[in-house]
mmCIF file of C-alpha atoms and ligand atoms in Angstrom:
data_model
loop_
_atom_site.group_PDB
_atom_site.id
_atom_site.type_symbol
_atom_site.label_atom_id
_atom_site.label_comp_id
_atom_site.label_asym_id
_atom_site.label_seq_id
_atom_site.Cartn_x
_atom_site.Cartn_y
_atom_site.Cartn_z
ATOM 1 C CA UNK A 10 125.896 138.515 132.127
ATOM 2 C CA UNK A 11 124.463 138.293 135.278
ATOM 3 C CA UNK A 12 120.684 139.310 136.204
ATOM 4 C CA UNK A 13 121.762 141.753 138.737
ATOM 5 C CA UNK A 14 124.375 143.249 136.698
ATOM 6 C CA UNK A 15 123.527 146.742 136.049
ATOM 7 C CA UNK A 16 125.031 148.305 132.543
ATOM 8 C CA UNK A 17 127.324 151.614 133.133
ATOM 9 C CA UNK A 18 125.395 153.751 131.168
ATOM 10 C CA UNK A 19 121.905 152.796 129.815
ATOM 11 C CA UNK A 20 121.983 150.501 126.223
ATOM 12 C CA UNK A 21 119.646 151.654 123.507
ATOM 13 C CA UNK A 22 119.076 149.379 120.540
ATOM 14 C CA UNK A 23 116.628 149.686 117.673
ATOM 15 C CA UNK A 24 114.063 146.823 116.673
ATOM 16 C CA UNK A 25 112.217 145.517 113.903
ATOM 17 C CA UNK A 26 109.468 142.824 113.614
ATOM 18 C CA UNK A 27 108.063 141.389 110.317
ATOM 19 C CA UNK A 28 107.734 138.037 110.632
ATOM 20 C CA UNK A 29 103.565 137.803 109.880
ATOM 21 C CA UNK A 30 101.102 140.017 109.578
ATOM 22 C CA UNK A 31 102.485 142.985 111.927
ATOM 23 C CA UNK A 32 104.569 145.480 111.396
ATOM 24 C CA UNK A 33 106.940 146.731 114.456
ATOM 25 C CA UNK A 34 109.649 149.329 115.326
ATOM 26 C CA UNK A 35 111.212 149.784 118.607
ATOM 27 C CA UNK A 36 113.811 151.651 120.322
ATOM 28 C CA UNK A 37 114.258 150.303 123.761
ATOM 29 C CA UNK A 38 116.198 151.481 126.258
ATOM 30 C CA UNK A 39 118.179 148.390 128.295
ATOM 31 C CA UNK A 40 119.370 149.166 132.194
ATOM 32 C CA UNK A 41 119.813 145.510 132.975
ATOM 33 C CA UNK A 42 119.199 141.666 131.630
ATOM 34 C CA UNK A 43 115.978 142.223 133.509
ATOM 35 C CA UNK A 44 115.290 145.738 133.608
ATOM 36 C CA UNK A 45 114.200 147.564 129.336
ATOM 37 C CA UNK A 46 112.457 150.903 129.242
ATOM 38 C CA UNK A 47 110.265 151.397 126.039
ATOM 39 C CA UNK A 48 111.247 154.968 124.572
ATOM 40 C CA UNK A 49 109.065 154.332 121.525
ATOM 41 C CA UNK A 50 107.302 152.005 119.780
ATOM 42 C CA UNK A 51 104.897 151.808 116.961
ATOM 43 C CA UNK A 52 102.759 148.466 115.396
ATOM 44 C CA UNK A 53 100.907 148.933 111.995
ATOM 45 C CA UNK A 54 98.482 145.565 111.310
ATOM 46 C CA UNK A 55 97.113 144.305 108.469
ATOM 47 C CA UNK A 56 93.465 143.171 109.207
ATOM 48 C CA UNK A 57 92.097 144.903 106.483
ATOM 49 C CA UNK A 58 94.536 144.169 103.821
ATOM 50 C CA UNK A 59 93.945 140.032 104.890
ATOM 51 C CA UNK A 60 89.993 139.957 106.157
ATOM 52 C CA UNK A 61 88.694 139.243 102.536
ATOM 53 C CA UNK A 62 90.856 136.060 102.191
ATOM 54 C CA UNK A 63 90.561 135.000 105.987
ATOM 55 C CA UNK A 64 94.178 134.628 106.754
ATOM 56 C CA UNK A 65 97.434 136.124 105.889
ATOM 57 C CA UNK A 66 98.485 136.211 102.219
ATOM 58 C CA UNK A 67 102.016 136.372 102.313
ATOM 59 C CA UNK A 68 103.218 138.230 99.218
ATOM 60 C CA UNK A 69 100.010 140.927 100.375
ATOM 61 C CA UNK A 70 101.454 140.805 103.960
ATOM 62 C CA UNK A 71 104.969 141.539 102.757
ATOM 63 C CA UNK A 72 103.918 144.543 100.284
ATOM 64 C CA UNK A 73 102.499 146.003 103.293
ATOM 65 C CA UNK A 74 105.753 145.443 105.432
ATOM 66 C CA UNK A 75 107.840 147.317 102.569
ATOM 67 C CA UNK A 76 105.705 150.076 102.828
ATOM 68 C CA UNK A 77 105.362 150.757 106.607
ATOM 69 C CA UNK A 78 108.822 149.613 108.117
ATOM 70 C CA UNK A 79 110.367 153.041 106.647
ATOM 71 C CA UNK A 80 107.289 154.935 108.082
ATOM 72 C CA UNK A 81 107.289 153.336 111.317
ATOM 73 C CA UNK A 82 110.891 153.962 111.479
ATOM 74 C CA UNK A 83 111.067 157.519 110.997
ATOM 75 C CA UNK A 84 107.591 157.851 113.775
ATOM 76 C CA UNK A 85 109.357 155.975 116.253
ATOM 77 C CA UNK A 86 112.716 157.955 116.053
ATOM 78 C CA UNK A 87 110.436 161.383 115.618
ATOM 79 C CA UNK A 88 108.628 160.495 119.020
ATOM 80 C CA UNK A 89 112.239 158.887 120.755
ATOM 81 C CA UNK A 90 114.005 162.617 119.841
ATOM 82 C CA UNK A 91 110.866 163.723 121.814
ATOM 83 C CA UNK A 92 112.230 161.929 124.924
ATOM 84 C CA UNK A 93 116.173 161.671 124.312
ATOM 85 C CA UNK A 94 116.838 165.025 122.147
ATOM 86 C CA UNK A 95 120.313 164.522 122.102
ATOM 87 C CA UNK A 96 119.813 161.132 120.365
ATOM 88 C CA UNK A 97 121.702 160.005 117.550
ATOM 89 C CA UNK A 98 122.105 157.043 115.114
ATOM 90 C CA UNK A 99 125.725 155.993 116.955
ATOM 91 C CA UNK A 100 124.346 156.163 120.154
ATOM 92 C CA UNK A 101 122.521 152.562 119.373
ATOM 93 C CA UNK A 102 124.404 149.212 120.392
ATOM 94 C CA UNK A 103 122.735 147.496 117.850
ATOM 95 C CA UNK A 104 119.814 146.888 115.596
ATOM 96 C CA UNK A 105 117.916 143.468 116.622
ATOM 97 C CA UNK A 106 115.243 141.866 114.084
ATOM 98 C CA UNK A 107 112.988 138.654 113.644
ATOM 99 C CA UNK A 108 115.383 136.466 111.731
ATOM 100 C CA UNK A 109 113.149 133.805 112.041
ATOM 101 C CA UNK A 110 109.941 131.644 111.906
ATOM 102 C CA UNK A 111 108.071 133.319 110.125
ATOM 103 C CA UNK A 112 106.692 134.039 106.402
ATOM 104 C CA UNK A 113 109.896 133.916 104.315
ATOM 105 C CA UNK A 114 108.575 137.033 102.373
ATOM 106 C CA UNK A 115 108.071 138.939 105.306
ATOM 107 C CA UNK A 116 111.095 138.200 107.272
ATOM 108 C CA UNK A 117 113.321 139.258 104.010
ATOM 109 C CA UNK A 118 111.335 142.415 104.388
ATOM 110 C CA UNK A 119 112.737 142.754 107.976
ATOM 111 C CA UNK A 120 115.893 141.872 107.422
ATOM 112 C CA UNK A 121 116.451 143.066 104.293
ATOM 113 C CA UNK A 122 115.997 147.131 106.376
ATOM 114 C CA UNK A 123 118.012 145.795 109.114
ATOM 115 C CA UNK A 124 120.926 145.507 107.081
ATOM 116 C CA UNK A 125 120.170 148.798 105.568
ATOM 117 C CA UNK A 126 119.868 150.830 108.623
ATOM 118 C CA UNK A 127 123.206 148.686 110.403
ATOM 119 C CA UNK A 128 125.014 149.365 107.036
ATOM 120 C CA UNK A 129 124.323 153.089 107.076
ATOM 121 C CA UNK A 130 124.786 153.722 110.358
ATOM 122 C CA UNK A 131 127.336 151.285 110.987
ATOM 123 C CA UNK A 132 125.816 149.109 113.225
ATOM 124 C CA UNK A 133 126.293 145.745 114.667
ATOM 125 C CA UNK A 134 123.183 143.254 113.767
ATOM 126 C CA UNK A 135 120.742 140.666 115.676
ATOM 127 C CA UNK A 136 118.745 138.305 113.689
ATOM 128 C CA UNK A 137 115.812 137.035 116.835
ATOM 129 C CA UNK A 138 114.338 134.146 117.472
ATOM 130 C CA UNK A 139 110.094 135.039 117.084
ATOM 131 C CA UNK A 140 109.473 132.576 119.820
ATOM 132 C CA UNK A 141 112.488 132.878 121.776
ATOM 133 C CA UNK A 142 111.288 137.232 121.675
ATOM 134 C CA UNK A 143 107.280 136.039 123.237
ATOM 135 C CA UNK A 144 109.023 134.603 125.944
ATOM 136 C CA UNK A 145 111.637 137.606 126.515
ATOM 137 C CA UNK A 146 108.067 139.961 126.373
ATOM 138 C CA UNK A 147 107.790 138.654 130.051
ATOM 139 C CA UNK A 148 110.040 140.691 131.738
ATOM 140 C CA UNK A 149 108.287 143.742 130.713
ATOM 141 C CA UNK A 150 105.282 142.585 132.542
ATOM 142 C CA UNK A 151 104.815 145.425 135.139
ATOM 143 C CA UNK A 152 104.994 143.989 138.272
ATOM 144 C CA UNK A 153 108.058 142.626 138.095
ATOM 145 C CA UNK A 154 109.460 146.331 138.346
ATOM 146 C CA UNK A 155 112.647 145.372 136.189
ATOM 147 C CA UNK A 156 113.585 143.074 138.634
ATOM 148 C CA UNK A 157 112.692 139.514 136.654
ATOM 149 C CA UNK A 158 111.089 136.874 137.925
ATOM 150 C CA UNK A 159 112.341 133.943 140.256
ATOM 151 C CA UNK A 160 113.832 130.920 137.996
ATOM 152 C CA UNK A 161 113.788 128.334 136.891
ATOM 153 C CA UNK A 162 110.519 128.794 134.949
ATOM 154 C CA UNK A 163 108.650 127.093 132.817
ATOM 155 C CA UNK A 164 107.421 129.221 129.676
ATOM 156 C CA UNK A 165 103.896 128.425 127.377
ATOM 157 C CA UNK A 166 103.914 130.240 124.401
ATOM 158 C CA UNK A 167 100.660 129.921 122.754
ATOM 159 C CA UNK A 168 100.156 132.265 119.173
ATOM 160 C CA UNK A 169 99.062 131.634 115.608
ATOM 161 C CA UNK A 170 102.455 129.639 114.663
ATOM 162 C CA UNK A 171 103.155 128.089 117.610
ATOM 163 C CA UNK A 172 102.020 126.293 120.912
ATOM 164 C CA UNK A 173 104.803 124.912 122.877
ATOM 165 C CA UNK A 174 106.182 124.426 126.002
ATOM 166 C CA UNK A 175 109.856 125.371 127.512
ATOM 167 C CA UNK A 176 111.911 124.999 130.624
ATOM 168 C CA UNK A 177 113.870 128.406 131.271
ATOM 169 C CA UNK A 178 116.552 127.497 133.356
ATOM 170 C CA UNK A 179 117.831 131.249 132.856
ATOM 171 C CA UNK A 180 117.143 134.534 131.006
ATOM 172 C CA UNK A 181 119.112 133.471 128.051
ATOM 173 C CA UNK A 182 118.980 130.168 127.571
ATOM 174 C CA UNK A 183 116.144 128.263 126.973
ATOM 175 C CA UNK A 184 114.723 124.263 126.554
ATOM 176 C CA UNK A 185 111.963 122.856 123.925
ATOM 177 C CA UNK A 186 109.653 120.807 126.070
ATOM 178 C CA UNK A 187 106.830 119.919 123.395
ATOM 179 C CA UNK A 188 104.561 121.421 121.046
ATOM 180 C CA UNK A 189 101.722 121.113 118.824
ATOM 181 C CA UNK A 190 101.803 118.401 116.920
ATOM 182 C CA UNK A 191 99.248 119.788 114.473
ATOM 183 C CA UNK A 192 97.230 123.268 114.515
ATOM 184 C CA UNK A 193 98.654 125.956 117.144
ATOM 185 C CA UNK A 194 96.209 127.036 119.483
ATOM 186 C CA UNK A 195 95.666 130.112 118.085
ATOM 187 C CA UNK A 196 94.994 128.759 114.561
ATOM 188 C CA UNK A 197 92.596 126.553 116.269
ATOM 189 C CA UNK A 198 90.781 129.853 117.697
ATOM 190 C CA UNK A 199 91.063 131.130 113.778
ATOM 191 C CA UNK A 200 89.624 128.052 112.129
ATOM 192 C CA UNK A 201 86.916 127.473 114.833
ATOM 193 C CA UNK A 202 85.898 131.100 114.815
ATOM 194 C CA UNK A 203 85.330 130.837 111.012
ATOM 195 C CA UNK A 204 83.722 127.374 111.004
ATOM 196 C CA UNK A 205 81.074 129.652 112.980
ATOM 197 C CA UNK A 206 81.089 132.825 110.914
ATOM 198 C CA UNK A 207 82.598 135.087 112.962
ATOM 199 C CA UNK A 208 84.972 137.936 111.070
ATOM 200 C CA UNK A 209 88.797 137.698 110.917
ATOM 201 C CA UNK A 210 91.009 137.418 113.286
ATOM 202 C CA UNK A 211 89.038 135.069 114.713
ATOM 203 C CA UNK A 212 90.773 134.750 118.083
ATOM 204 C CA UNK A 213 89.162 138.105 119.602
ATOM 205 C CA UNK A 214 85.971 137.926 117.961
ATOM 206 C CA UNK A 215 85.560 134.355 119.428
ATOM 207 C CA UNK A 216 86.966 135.362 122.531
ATOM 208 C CA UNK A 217 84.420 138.186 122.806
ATOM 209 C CA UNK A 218 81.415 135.743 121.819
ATOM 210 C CA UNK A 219 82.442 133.170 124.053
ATOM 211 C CA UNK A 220 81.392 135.668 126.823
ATOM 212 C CA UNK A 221 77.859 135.209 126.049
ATOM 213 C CA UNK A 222 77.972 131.397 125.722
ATOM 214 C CA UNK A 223 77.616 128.351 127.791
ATOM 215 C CA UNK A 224 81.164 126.583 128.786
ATOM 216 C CA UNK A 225 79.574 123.479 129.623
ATOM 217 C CA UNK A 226 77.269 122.954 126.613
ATOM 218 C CA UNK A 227 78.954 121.242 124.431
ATOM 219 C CA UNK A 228 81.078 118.677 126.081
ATOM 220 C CA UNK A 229 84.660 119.094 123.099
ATOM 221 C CA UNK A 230 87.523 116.739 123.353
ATOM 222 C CA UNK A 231 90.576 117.309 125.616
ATOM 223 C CA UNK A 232 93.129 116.137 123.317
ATOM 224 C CA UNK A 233 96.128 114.650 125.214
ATOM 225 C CA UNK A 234 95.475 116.073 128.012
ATOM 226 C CA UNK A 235 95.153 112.879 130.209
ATOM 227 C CA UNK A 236 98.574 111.434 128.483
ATOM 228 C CA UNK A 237 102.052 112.234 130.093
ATOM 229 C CA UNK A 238 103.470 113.881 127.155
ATOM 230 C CA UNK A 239 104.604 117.777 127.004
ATOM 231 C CA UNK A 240 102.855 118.035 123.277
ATOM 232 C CA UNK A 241 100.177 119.503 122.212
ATOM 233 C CA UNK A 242 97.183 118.649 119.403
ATOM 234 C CA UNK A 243 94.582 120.839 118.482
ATOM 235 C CA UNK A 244 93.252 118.904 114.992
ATOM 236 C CA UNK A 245 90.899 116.908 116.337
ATOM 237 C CA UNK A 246 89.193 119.547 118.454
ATOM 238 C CA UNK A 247 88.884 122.115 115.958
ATOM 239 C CA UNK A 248 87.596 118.980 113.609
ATOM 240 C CA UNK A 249 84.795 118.018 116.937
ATOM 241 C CA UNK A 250 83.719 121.639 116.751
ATOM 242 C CA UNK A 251 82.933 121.221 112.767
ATOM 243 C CA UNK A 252 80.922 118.233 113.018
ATOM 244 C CA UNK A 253 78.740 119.826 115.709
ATOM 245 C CA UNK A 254 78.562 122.855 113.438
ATOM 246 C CA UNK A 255 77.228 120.567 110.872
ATOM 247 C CA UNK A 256 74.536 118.288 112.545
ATOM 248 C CA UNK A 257 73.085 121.529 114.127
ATOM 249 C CA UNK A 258 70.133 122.758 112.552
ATOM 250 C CA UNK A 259 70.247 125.437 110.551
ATOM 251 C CA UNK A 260 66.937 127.118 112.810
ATOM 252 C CA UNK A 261 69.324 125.873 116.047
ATOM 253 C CA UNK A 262 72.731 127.534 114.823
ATOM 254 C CA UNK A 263 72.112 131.021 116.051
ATOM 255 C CA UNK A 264 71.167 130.286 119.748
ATOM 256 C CA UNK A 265 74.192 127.858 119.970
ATOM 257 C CA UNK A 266 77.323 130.206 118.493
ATOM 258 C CA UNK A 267 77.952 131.510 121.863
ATOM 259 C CA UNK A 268 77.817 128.087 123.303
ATOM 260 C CA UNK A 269 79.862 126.646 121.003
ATOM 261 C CA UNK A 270 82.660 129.114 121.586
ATOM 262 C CA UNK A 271 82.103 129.083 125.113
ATOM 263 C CA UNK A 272 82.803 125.350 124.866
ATOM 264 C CA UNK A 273 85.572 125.344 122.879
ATOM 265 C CA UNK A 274 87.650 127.909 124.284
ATOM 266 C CA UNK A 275 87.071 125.846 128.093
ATOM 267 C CA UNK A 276 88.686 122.543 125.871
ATOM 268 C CA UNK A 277 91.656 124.616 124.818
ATOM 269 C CA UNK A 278 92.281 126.677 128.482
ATOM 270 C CA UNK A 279 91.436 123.067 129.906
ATOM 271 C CA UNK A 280 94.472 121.222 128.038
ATOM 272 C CA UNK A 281 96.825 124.342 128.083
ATOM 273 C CA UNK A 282 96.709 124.796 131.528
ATOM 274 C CA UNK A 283 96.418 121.071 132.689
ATOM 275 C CA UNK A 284 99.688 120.630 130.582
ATOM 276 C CA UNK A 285 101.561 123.906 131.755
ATOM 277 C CA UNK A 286 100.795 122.875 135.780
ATOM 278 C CA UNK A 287 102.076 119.764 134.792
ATOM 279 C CA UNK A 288 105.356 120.739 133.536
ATOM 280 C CA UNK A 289 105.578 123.507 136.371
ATOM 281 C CA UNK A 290 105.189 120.585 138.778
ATOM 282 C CA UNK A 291 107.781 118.052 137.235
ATOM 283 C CA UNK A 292 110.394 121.021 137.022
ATOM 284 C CA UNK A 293 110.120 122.443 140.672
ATOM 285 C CA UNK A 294 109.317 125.682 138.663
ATOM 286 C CA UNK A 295 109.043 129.311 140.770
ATOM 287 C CA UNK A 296 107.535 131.017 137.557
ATOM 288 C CA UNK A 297 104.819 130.266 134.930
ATOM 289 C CA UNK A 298 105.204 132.664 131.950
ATOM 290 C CA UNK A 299 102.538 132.725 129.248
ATOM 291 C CA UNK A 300 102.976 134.555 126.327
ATOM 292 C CA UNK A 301 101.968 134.983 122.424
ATOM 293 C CA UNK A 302 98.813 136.443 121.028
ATOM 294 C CA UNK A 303 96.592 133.869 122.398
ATOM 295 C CA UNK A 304 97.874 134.773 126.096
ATOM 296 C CA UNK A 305 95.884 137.439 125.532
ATOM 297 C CA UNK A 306 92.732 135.432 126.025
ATOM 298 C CA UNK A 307 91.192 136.524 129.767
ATOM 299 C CA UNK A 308 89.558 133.235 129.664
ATOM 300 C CA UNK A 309 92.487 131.693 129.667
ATOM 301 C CA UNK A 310 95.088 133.945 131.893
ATOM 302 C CA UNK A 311 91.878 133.607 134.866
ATOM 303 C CA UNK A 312 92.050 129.540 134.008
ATOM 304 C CA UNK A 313 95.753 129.408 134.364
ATOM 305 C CA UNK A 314 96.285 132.096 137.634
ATOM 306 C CA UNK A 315 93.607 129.858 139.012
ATOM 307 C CA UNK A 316 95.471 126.445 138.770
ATOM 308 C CA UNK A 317 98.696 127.639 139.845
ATOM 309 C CA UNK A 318 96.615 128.861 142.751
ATOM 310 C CA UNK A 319 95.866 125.147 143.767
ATOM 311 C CA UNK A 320 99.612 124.338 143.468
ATOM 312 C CA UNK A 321 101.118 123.445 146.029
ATOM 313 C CA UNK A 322 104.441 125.126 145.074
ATOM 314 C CA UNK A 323 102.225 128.588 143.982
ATOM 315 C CA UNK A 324 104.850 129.027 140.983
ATOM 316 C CA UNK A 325 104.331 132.927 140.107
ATOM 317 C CA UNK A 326 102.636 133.448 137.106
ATOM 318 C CA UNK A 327 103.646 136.138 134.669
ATOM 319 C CA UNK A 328 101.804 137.358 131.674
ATOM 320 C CA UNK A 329 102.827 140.040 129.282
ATOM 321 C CA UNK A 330 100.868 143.303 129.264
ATOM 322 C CA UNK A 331 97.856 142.519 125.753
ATOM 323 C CA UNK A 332 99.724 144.981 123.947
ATOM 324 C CA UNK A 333 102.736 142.567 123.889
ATOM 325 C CA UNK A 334 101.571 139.151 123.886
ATOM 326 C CA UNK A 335 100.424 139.772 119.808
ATOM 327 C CA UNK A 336 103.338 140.286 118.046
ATOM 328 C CA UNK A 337 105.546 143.713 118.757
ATOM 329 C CA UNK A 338 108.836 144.814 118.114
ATOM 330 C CA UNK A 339 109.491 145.765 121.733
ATOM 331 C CA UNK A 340 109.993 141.403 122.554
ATOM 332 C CA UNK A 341 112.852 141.757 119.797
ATOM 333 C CA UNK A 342 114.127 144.392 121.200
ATOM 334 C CA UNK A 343 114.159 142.328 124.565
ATOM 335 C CA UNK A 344 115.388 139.337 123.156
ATOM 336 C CA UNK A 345 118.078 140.673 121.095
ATOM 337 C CA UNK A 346 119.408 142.777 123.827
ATOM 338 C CA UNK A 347 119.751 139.671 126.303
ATOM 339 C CA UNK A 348 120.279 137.358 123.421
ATOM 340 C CA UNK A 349 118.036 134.387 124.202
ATOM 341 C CA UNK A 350 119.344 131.274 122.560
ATOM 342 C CA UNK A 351 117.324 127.346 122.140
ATOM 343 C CA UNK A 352 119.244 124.612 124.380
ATOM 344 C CA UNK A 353 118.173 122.089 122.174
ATOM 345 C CA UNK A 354 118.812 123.208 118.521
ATOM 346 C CA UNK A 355 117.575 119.261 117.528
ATOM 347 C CA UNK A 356 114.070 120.328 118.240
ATOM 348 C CA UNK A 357 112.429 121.261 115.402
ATOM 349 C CA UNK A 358 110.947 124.849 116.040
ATOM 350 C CA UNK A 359 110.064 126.285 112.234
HETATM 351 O O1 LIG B 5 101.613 136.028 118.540
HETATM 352 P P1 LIG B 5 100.705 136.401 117.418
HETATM 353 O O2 LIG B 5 100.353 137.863 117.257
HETATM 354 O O3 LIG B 5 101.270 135.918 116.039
HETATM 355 C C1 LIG B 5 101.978 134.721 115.877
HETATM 356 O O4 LIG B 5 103.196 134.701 116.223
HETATM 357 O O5 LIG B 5 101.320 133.746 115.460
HETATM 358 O O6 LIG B 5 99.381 135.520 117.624
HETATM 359 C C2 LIG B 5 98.280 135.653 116.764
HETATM 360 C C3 LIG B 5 97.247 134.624 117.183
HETATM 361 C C4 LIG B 5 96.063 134.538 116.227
HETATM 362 O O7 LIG B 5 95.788 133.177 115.983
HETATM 363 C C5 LIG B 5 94.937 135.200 117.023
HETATM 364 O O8 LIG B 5 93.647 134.723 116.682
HETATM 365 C C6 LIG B 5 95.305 134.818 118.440
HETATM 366 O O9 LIG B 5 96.710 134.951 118.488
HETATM 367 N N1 LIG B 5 94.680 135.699 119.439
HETATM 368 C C7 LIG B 5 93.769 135.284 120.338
HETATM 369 C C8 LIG B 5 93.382 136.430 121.062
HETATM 370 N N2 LIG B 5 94.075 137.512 120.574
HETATM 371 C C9 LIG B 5 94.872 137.035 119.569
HETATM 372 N N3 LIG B 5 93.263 134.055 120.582
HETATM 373 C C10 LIG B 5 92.353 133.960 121.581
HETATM 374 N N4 LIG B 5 91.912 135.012 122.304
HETATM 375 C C11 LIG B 5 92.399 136.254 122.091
HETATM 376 N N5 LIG B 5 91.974 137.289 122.804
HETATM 377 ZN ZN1 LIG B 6 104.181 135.763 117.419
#
């Protein structure tokens, strides 16, 4: 289908998203490839439920699924009659959900109600790709008024799971570049953040810390960010971080938190966005899209905007709203709807 094509009459579909520690309903409303109205959505997290064990426990996380999905369900169709009172179960194309990565527990949660609901109301299904859904999140970004954004474009998606790299060459098809060949960036962010004693999830808290703190303090590893390769490691930095944890004083510890985070955070916007430019460079890209929960770090969306600014080619750079770069059913919906698909199935992307 192409971009421009507009649909006769307006495509609603129904999505669910399970696959960690959020739980997501949908109902999207789809005028083009480019163009998806939100008509409801819902998110219930489990911070609470994982905070005492500081990370996600995944028969907890999936308990928790079982028990929201139906409630979510039921809210977001409540507040969609709200908007479309004539709206019924048949008037859905299809019901999309996270088929996978993700915790195997949870995704059977998600899937396991999308074959409910597409059984009972006789609905076509569509399993989505997690990753494959941050980078569809992008075309709700509001500037780009439904219209998408110029291709080809080269896509970072940087979350708990996953740091990697792709070359879009088109809405719906899409090319592993590299990834982490250890930690993801945002489990970096977690570990660090608890090697200094900050609360889970660690991302935000350090994020908000790091505000106080000195970037140049502490002088972290850039891990292969001099190299020519599209991957990614984040091991050794989060390990550089502990050691300077531990030969502080315990008297010193206190003033240097903020520093340390400060610090840190720099390393990982320093080697994300030295490695995204790079890759935007090699592939003549128009468009930079970040995306995942770590995208929403301000840090790092001013650190990126700004080196795409020295570009010579200015590639445009496009950013989810916050709401959607953490994970939300409305990049399911997104993805399922346009139907994103991996180029290169050899890559390894679980
Ligand atoms: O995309 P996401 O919700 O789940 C996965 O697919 O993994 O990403 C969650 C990750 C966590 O590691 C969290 O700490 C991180 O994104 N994160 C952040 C921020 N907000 C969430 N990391 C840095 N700064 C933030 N503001
Ligand atoms: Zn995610």
């Amino acid at each position: 289908m192409p971009s421009a094509t507009r649909i006769k009459s307006p495509a609603l579909t129904l999505a669910l998203e399970t696959s960690c520690d959020d739980t997501a309903v949908a109902i999207l409303e789809h005028r083009s490839i480019t163009e998806h109205r939100v008509i409801a959505a819902s998110r219930a997290g489990q911070v609470a439920t994982h905070a005492p064990f500081c990370g996600v426990v995944p028969s907890l996380a999936a308990r928790e699924h079982a028990r929201n999905v139906p409630i979510l369900v039921e809210k977001v169709w409540q507040e969609a009659l709200t908007k479309k009172p004539s709206l019924k179960s048949a008037n859905l194309a299809h019901i999309a959900y996270t088929v996978e990565p993700g915790l195997a527990p949870c995704l059977l949660v998600g899937q396991t109600a999308a074959q409910t609901l597409a059984w009972s109301w006789n609905l076509p299904l569509k399993g989505v790709h997690h990753v494959m859904a941050h980078i569809a999140s992008a075309l709700a970004a509001p500037e780009l008024k439904g219209n998408g954004y110029p291709l080809p474009a080269v896509a970072l998606v940087v979350s708990g799971g996953h740091t990697s790299l792709f070359s879009v060459p088109s809405y719906t098809q899409i090319e592993l570049l590299g990834q982490t060949r250890d930690d993801a960036a945002g489990e970096a962010f977690d570990k660090v953040a608890r090697i200094i004693g900050l609360p889970y999830p660690g991302g935000p808290a350090l994020e908000q810390l790091a505000r106080k703190g000195d970037p140049a303090r502490f002088n972290f590893p850039r891990p292969m960010l001099k190299d020519n390769s599209p991957d990614f490691s984040f091991a050794g930095l989060k390990t550089a971080v502990l050691y300077t944890w531990r030969d502080l004083k315990q008297s010193e510890r206190p003033a240097a938190r903020a520093d340390i985070a400060a610090s840190f955070q720099q390393a990982v916007a320093d080697v994300l966005t030295g490695k995204a430019a790079r890759a935007a460079q090699s592939l003549k890209a128009k468009t930079i899209i970040m995306a995942g929960g770590v995208a929403a770090n301000e840090t790092l969306r001013l650190a990126l905007r700004d080196k795409l600014g020295k570009l010579s080619s200015k590639p445009q750079f496009v950013v989810p709203p916050k709401p959607l770069c953490t994970d939300n059913a409305v990049m399911i919906g997104i993805a399922g709807f346009i139907d994103m698909r991996l180029l290169d199935q050899k890559s390894s992307m679980r």
